[in-house]
Amino acid sequence: MNKELITAYLDNELRDESLKKEIKHLIDTDPEYKFEYQIQNLIKSIAKEKYKRQQAPEHLKRRILNQIASEINVQSPKESSAKQVSFWAGLISKPAFSFATAIIIVVSIILILFNRTTQQPPVIAEDQLTPDNMFYQAENNFEAIIQGKLTPQIIADNPETIQKYFESSGVRYSTLVPIFKEWKLLGAVVSEDKGEKFAHHVYAGEKGEIVYVFQVDESYLKTHEIISLNENLLEYLEQGNCFIKTEDNKVVLFKKIDHNICAVVSNAPLLDVQNNFCDI
């Protein structure tokens, strides 16, 4: 049966009831047709989605405020305000200290903390995105999934099943397949480049979100023989940072998890992608 009929089925364009039942039966019983239905249904939902700009995550705000408090030895909000007042009074009353001096000290601490925890992310130039670049490949693979040109080789919602598939298919590095409450695992793909196998898996959300994950052992990226990544981006990730870029209603995120460099491309809300992957 021509899979294009699934599009007509989704758009309620079929008039033949027996044909409708036959397509529904295939979707319910055949994994290949089921996945095609899921993808096309998601694409229809994706077109309706609109995303708003998101504020900085609360966990980052809390971390910076906690660090400021620890640096100046200010009591936590749960403790009495009298102790906080006594701290400032004691500081200003010391010889050679003034209120202006105290303010300068606090501002200096804030600047030090921000410089220490918010290193500027690298800029990825378009001319650096060659076909062997992981950033380039991740974006292209995501677009292929959205367009229905790239479909999972295995459909599974169990992380262990997907990890075993990677291993049995020749992926020579360990992989991470986390579970998220917002998205459900759809399946996985193993690609091959110059004899080496690489791991990819996909999640889907109830509102049409697609979350694509491409993970590569860092050793491949350091040799540049098969797959590469911008040196400044790789260094940024090595220092424990989470790289995020938004473009064309999608989020591109890079994060080093254990020894793997993970690329995540998604049309899910920025905050969901950031909170789920940057804190792993």
XYZ file of C-alpha atoms in Angstrom:
280
model
C 0.000 0.000 0.000
C 1.216 3.476 -0.881
C 2.208 5.324 2.298
C 0.990 8.576 0.733
C -2.498 7.354 1.548
C -1.613 7.962 5.214
C -1.474 11.680 4.441
C -4.926 11.527 2.921
C -6.101 9.507 5.935
C -4.751 12.150 8.338
C -6.362 14.950 6.319
C -9.681 13.074 6.307
C -9.742 13.112 2.515
C -10.614 9.427 2.027
C -14.240 8.616 1.191
C -13.931 4.839 0.903
C -14.738 3.425 4.354
C -13.154 0.045 3.604
C -9.920 1.789 2.595
C -9.982 3.828 5.810
C -10.339 0.638 7.866
C -7.520 -1.036 5.947
C -5.153 1.904 6.583
C -6.125 2.068 10.248
C -5.446 -1.656 10.574
C -1.982 -1.214 9.028
C -1.205 1.687 11.367
C -2.281 -0.377 14.378
C -0.404 -3.543 13.425
C 2.560 -2.615 11.222
C 5.406 -0.713 13.002
C 6.566 0.872 9.752
C 3.146 2.303 8.943
C 2.627 3.264 12.587
C 5.819 5.308 12.600
C 4.956 6.956 9.273
C 1.595 7.941 10.762
C 3.284 9.312 13.911
C 5.774 11.374 11.932
C 3.167 12.861 9.604
C 0.858 13.595 12.521
C 3.713 15.323 14.344
C 4.600 17.390 11.305
C 1.023 18.681 11.142
C 1.234 19.646 14.796
C 4.650 21.254 14.366
C 3.247 23.715 11.822
C 0.804 25.012 14.433
C 3.356 25.474 17.161
C 4.533 28.948 18.197
C 7.286 29.487 20.711
C 7.927 32.411 22.971
C 11.223 33.658 24.269
C 12.109 32.115 27.612
C 13.716 33.667 30.665
C 16.948 32.388 32.150
C 16.303 29.134 34.056
C 15.581 29.424 37.753
C 18.301 26.923 38.669
C 20.959 29.263 37.219
C 19.560 32.247 39.151
C 19.512 30.248 42.384
C 23.068 28.985 41.860
C 24.466 32.505 41.349
C 22.559 33.942 44.316
C 23.696 31.089 46.547
C 27.305 31.655 45.516
C 27.016 35.382 46.270
C 25.604 34.588 49.687
C 28.410 32.161 50.479
C 31.123 34.605 49.338
C 29.962 37.438 51.620
C 28.763 35.138 54.409
C 25.235 36.538 54.366
C 22.663 34.456 56.251
C 20.040 32.610 54.193
C 16.538 34.114 53.773
C 15.217 31.599 56.301
C 17.276 33.207 59.056
C 16.359 36.408 60.811
C 16.735 39.766 59.084
C 18.405 41.084 62.245
C 21.489 38.960 61.579
C 21.718 40.320 58.026
C 21.522 43.888 59.306
C 24.236 43.177 61.867
C 26.531 41.841 59.134
C 26.257 45.054 57.102
C 26.514 47.254 60.197
C 29.651 45.434 61.305
C 31.226 45.742 57.868
C 30.584 49.484 57.526
C 31.614 50.291 61.101
C 35.095 48.810 60.641
C 37.968 51.328 60.267
C 38.654 52.441 56.702
C 35.285 51.079 55.555
C 32.402 53.148 54.245
C 29.061 52.319 52.720
C 30.512 53.044 49.261
C 33.394 50.648 49.971
C 30.952 47.906 50.948
C 28.997 48.386 47.737
C 32.192 48.155 45.676
C 33.058 44.860 47.399
C 29.641 43.362 46.670
C 29.710 44.477 43.021
C 33.224 43.022 42.647
C 32.057 39.667 44.027
C 29.120 39.614 41.617
C 31.386 40.365 38.646
C 33.842 37.647 39.683
C 31.049 35.097 40.017
C 29.524 35.956 36.663
C 32.890 35.766 34.919
C 33.565 32.424 36.568
C 30.209 30.792 35.799
C 28.995 32.333 32.546
C 31.767 31.969 30.004
C 30.735 33.368 26.632
C 29.653 30.615 24.208
C 31.534 30.390 20.911
C 30.127 31.767 17.674
C 29.595 29.089 15.028
C 30.236 30.529 11.563
C 28.360 29.060 8.605
C 31.549 28.584 6.580
C 32.873 26.276 9.322
C 29.977 23.857 8.919
C 31.480 21.389 6.467
C 29.736 18.046 5.724
C 31.937 16.195 8.231
C 31.044 18.660 11.014
C 28.860 17.199 13.793
C 26.919 20.466 14.114
C 26.141 20.415 10.383
C 25.162 16.748 10.429
C 22.900 17.132 13.476
C 20.919 19.985 11.910
C 20.584 18.170 8.582
C 19.491 14.926 10.242
C 16.825 16.768 12.242
C 15.435 18.368 9.087
C 15.395 14.941 7.407
C 13.377 13.536 10.326
C 10.866 16.396 10.157
C 10.463 15.893 6.413
C 10.004 12.140 6.823
C 13.193 11.357 4.894
C 14.927 9.773 7.899
C 12.996 7.212 9.932
C 14.121 4.965 12.806
C 15.614 1.597 12.002
C 14.156 0.360 15.280
C 10.990 1.563 17.006
C 11.208 1.210 20.777
C 10.301 3.168 23.894
C 12.685 1.316 26.197
C 16.183 2.798 26.739
C 17.805 -0.597 27.283
C 16.386 -1.912 24.012
C 17.847 1.054 22.137
C 21.234 0.777 23.881
C 21.405 -2.933 23.037
C 20.522 -2.107 19.442
C 23.388 0.380 19.259
C 25.799 -2.209 20.651
C 24.618 -5.047 18.394
C 24.752 -2.744 15.353
C 28.444 -2.002 15.833
C 28.532 1.242 17.828
C 31.841 0.907 19.689
C 31.197 3.374 22.512
C 28.743 3.323 25.392
C 25.603 5.422 24.942
C 23.181 7.349 27.116
C 19.429 7.164 26.474
C 17.661 9.147 29.228
C 13.931 9.178 29.949
C 11.978 12.453 30.111
C 8.452 13.107 31.351
C 7.717 15.566 28.517
C 8.768 13.293 25.646
C 8.436 9.622 24.730
C 11.130 7.566 23.050
C 10.290 6.739 19.426
C 13.296 4.808 18.194
C 16.857 4.894 16.970
C 19.136 4.906 13.948
C 22.737 3.759 13.516
C 24.659 5.564 10.788
C 27.947 4.543 9.211
C 30.809 6.728 8.045
C 34.097 5.289 6.799
C 33.401 2.004 8.538
C 32.519 3.553 11.928
C 29.019 3.363 13.417
C 27.337 6.285 15.204
C 24.301 6.421 17.500
C 21.161 8.533 17.016
C 17.816 8.369 18.814
C 14.551 10.303 18.734
C 11.839 11.412 21.169
C 8.376 12.792 20.432
C 6.062 14.959 22.529
C 2.300 15.190 22.717
C 2.262 18.638 21.104
C 4.286 17.697 18.036
C 7.754 18.155 19.518
C 10.582 16.145 18.014
C 13.804 15.785 20.016
C 16.722 14.314 18.068
C 19.900 13.215 19.871
C 23.215 12.420 18.157
C 26.030 11.251 20.430
C 29.657 10.614 19.571
C 32.597 9.561 21.727
C 34.894 12.571 22.116
C 37.874 10.628 20.746
C 36.358 10.703 17.231
C 36.058 14.487 17.352
C 39.620 14.998 18.535
C 41.164 13.029 15.675
C 39.007 14.730 12.994
C 39.527 11.723 10.726
C 35.837 10.849 10.338
C 33.765 13.499 12.078
C 34.765 16.918 13.388
C 33.559 19.718 15.641
C 34.681 23.334 15.931
C 37.692 23.503 18.243
C 36.316 26.438 20.239
C 33.002 24.632 20.737
C 34.737 21.422 21.800
C 36.859 23.363 24.317
C 33.733 25.117 25.616
C 32.048 21.748 26.215
C 35.169 20.248 27.796
C 34.945 22.940 30.479
C 31.486 21.693 31.480
C 29.442 24.301 29.627
C 26.176 23.709 27.797
C 26.017 25.292 24.333
C 22.616 26.509 23.118
C 21.634 28.174 19.869
C 18.127 28.999 18.637
C 17.272 29.423 14.980
C 14.267 28.921 12.689
C 11.966 27.790 15.517
C 14.371 25.112 16.667
C 16.918 24.668 19.434
C 20.421 23.310 18.873
C 22.128 22.172 22.065
C 25.540 20.599 22.663
C 26.596 19.048 25.951
C 29.413 16.731 27.022
C 27.973 13.836 29.039
C 30.630 11.518 30.454
C 32.924 10.843 27.475
C 30.302 11.536 24.802
C 29.580 14.769 22.995
C 25.804 14.971 22.558
C 24.083 17.102 19.933
C 20.389 17.778 20.515
C 18.150 19.421 17.912
C 14.495 20.027 18.686
C 11.432 22.115 17.985
C 10.383 21.783 21.639
C 10.363 24.916 23.843
C 13.837 26.194 24.646
C 13.380 25.928 28.404
C 12.313 22.266 28.217
C 15.335 21.320 26.115
C 17.734 23.346 28.261
C 16.487 22.082 31.614
C 16.392 18.445 30.546
C 19.822 18.227 28.894
C 21.999 20.875 30.510
C 21.473 19.379 33.978
C 22.372 15.802 33.013
